[in-house]
Coordinates of N, CA and C in Angstrom, one line a residue:
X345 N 0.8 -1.2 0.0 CA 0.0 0.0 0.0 C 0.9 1.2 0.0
X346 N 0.8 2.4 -1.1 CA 1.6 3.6 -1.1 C 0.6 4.6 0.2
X347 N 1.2 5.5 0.7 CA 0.6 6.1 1.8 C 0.3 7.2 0.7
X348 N -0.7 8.0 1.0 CA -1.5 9.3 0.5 C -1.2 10.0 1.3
X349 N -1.4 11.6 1.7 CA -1.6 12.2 2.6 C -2.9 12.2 3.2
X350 N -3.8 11.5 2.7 CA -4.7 11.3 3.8 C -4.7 10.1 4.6
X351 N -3.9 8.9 3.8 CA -4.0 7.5 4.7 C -2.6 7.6 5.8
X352 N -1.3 8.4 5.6 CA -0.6 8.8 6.3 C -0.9 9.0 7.9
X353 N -1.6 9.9 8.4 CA -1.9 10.1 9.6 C -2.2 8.6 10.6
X354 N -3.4 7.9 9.8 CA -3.8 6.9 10.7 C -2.7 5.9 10.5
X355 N -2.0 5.6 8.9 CA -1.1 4.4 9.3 C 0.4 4.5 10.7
X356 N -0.1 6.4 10.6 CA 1.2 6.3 11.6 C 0.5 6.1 13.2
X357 N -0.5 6.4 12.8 CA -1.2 6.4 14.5 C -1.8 5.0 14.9
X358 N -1.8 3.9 14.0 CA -1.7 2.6 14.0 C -0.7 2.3 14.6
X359 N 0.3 2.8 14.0 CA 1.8 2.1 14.3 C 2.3 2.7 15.4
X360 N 1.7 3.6 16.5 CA 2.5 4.6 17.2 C 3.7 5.5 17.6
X361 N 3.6 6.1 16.1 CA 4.5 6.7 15.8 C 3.5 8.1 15.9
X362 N 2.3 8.4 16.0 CA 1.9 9.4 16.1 C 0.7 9.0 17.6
X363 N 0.4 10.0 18.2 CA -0.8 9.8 19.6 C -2.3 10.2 18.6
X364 N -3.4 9.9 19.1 CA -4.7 10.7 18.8 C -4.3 11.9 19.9
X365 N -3.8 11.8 20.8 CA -3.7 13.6 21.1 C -2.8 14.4 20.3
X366 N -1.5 13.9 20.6 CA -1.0 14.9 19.3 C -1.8 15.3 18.2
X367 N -2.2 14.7 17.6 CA -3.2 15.1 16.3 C -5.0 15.9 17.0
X368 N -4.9 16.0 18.1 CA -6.0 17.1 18.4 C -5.4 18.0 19.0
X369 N -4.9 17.9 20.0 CA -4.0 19.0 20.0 C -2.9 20.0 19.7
X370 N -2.4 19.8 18.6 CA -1.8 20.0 18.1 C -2.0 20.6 16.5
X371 N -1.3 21.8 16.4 CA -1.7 22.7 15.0 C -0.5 21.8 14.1
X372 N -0.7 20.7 13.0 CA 0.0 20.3 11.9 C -0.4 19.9 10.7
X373 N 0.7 20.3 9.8 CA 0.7 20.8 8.3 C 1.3 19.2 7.8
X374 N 0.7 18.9 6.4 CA 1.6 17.7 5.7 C 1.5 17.9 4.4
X375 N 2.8 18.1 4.1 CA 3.1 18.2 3.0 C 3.8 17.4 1.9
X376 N 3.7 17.1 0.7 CA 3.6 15.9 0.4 C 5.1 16.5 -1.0
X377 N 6.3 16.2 -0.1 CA 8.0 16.3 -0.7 C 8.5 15.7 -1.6
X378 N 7.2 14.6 -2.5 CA 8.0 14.1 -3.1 C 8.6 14.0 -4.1
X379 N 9.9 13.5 -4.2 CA 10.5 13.4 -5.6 C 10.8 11.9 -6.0
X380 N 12.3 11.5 -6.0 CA 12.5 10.0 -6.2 C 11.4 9.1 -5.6
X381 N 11.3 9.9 -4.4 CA 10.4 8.7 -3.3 C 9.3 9.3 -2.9
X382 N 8.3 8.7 -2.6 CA 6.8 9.5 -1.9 C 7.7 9.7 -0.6
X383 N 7.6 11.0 -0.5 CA 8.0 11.5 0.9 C 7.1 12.8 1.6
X384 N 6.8 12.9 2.8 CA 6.1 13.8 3.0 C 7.0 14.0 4.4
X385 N 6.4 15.3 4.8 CA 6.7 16.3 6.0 C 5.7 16.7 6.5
X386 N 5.5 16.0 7.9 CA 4.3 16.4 9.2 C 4.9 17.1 9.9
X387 N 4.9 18.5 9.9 CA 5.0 19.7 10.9 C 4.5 20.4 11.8
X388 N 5.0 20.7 12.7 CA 3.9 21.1 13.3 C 4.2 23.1 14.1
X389 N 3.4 23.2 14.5 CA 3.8 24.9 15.0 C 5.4 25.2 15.3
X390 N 5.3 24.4 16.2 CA 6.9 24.7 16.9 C 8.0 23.8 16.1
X391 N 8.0 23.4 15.1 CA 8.8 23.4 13.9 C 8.9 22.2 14.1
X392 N 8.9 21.0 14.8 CA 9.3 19.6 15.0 C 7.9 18.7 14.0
X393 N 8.5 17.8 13.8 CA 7.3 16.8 13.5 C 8.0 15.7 12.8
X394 N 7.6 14.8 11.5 CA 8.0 13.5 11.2 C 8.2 13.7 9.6
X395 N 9.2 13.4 9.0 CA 9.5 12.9 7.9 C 9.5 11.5 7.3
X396 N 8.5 11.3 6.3 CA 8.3 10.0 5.9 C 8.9 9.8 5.0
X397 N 9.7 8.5 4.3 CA 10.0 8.5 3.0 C 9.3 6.8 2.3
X398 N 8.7 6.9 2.0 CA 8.5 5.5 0.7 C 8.9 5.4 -0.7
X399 N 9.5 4.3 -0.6 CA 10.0 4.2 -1.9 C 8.8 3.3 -3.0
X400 N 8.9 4.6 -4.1 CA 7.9 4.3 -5.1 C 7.9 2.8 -6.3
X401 N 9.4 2.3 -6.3 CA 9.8 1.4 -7.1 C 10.4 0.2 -6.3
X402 N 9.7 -1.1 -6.3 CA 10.1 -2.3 -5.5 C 11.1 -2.6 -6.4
X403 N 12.1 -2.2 -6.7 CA 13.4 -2.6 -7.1 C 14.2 -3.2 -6.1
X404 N 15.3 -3.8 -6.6 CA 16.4 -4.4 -4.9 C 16.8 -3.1 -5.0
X405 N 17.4 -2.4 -5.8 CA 18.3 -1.3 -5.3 C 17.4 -0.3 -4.9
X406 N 16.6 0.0 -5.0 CA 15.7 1.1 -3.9 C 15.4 0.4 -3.0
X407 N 14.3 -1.2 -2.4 CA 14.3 -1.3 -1.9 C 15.7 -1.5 -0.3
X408 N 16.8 -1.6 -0.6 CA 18.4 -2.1 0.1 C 18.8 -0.8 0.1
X409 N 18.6 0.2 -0.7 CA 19.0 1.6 0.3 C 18.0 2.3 1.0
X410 N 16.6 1.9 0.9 CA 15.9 2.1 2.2 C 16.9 1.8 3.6
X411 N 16.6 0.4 3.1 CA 17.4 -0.9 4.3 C 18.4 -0.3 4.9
X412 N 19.4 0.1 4.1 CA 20.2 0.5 4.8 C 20.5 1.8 5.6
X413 N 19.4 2.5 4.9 CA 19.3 3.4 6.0 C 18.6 3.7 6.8
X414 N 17.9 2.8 7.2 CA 17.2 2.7 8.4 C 18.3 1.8 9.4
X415 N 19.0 0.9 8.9 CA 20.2 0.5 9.4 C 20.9 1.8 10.6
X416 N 21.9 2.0 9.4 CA 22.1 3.4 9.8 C 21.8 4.1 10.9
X417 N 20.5 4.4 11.1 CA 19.6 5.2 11.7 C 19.3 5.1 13.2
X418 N 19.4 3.3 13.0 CA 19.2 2.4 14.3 C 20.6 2.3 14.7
X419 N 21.4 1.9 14.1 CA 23.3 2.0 14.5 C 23.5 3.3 15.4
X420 N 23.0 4.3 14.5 CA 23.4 6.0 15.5 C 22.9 5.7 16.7
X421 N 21.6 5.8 16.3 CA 20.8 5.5 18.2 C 21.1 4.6 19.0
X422 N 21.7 3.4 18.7 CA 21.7 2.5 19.7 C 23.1 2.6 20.3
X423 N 23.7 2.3 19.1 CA 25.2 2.0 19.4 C 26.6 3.2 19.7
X424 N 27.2 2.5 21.0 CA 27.5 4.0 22.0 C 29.3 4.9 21.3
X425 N 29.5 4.0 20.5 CA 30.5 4.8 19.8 C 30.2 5.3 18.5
X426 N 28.3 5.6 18.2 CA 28.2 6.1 17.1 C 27.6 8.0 18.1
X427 N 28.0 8.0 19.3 CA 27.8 9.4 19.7 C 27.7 10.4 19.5
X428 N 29.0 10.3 18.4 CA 29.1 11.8 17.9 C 28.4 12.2 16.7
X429 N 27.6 11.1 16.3 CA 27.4 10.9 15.0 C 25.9 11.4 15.8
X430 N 25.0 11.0 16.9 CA 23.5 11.3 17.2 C 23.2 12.7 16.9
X431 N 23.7 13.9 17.4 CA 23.4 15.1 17.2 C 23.4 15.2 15.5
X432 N 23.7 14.9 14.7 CA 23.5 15.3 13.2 C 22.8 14.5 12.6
X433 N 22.1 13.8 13.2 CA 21.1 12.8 12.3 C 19.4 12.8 13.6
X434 N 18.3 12.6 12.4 CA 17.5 12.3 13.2 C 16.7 11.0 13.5
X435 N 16.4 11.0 14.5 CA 16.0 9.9 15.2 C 15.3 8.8 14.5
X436 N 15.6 7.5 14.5 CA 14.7 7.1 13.7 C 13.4 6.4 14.6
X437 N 12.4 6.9 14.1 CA 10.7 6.5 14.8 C 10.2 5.1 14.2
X438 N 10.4 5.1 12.9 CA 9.8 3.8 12.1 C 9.9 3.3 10.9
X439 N 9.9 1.8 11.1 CA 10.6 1.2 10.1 C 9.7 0.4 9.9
X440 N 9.1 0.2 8.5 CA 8.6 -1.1 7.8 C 8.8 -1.6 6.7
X441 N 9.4 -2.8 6.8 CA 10.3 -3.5 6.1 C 9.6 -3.6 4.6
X442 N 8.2 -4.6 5.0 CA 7.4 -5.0 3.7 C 6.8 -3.8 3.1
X443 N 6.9 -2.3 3.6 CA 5.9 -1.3 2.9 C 6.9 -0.4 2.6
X444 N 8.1 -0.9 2.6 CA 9.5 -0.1 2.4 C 9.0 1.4 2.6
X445 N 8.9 1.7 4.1 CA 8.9 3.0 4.2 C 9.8 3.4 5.8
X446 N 10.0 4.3 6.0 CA 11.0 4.9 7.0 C 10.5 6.6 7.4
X447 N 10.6 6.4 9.1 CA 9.9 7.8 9.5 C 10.8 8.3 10.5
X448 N 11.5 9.1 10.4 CA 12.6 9.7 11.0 C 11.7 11.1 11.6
X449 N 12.7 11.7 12.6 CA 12.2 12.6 13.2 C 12.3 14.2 12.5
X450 N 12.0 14.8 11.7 CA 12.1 16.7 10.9 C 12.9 17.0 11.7
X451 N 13.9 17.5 10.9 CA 14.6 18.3 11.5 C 14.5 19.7 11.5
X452 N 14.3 20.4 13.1 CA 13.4 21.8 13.1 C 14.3 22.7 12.2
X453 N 13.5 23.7 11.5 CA 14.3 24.7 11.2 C 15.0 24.4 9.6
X454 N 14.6 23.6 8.6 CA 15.4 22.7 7.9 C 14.7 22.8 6.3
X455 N 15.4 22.5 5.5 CA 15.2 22.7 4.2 C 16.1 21.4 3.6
X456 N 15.5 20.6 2.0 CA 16.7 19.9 1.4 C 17.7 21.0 0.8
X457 N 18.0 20.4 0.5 CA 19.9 20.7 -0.5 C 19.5 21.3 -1.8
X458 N 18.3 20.6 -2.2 CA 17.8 21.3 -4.0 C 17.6 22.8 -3.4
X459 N 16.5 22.6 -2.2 CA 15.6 23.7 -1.8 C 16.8 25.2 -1.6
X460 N 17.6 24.7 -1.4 CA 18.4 25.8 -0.6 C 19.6 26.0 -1.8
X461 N 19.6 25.4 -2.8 CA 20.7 25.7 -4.0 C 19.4 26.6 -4.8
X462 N 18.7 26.6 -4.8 CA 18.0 27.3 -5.7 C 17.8 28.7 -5.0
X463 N 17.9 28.9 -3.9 CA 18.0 30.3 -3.1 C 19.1 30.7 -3.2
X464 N 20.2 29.8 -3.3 CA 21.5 30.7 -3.1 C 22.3 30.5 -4.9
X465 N 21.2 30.0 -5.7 CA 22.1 30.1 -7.2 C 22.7 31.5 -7.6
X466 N 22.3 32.2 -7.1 CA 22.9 33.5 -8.1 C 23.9 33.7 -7.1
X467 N 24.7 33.3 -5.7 CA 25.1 34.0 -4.7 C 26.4 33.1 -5.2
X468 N 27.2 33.5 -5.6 CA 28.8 33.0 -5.9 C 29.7 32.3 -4.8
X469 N 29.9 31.4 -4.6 CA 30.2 30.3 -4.0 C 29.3 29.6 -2.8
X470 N 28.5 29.7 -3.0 CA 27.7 29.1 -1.7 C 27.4 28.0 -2.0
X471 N 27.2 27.4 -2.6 CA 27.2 25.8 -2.8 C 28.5 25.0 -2.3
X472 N 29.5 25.7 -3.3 CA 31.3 25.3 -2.6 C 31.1 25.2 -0.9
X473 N 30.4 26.5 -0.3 CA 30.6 26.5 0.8 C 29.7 25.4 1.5
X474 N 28.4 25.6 1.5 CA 27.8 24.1 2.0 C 28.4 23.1 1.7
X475 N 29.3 23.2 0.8 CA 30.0 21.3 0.5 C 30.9 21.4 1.3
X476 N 31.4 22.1 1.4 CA 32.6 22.4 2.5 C 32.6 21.7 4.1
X477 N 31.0 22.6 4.2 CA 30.5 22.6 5.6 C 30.0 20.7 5.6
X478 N 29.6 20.2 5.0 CA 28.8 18.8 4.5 C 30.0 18.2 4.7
X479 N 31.4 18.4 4.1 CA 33.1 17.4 4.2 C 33.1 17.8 5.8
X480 N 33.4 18.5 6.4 CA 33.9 18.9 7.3 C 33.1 18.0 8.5
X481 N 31.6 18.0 8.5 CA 30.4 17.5 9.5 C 31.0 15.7 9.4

């Protein structure tokens, strides 16, 4: 099953990765990011909320770089010499294997890489410089 933005909400509130209070209480927006992959962004007022990603093509190689980065994801969190690595990545909330999808935590305050090369295209080296900053992290 591909997630819509309207079946989104309850599959995550099945899965408890979302409360029925959060979702009454709470002022959130979803918006639907996708490009390669059905991905959407649940936000909410205070800038936190969940990043979904599904991959659209049951291929091995889409579905095995899902995989691995939910791997990943779970390695940072768990494991105590990936420490330094927790603060730059977000948390991962949920993983389903058979619906190859993955829900990590938004990162507040945050934009992709396309989103923010197209704001700074006319601005002469700023791309250099985010790759800079990207080698460096």
């Amino acid at each position: 099953m591909y997630l819509t933005s309207s079946t989104l909400v309850p599959y995550l509130v099945d899965r408890s990765v979302l409360t029925p209070a959060e979702i009454v209480g709470d002022d959130f927006t979803i918006l639907d990011a996708g490009r390669r992959n059905r991905n959407f962004k649940i936000s909410r007022r205070d800038g936190s909320g969940i990043f979904v990603k599904q991959v659209p093509v049951m291929a091995v190689e889409t579905t095995q770089s899902l995989q691995r980065e939910a791997t990943l994801y779970a390695l940072a969190d768990k494991d105590v010499s990936a420490d330094r690595l927790k603060p730059l990545m977000p948390r991962l909330r949920h993983y389903d294997r058979s619906r190859h999808l993955l829900a990590v935590d938004l990162v507040p305050n945050s934009q992709s890489l396309t989103f923010y090369q197209m704001q700074v295209a006319a601005v002469p080296g700023a791309m250099e410089d985010i790759a800079a900053q990207i080698g460096t992290l």
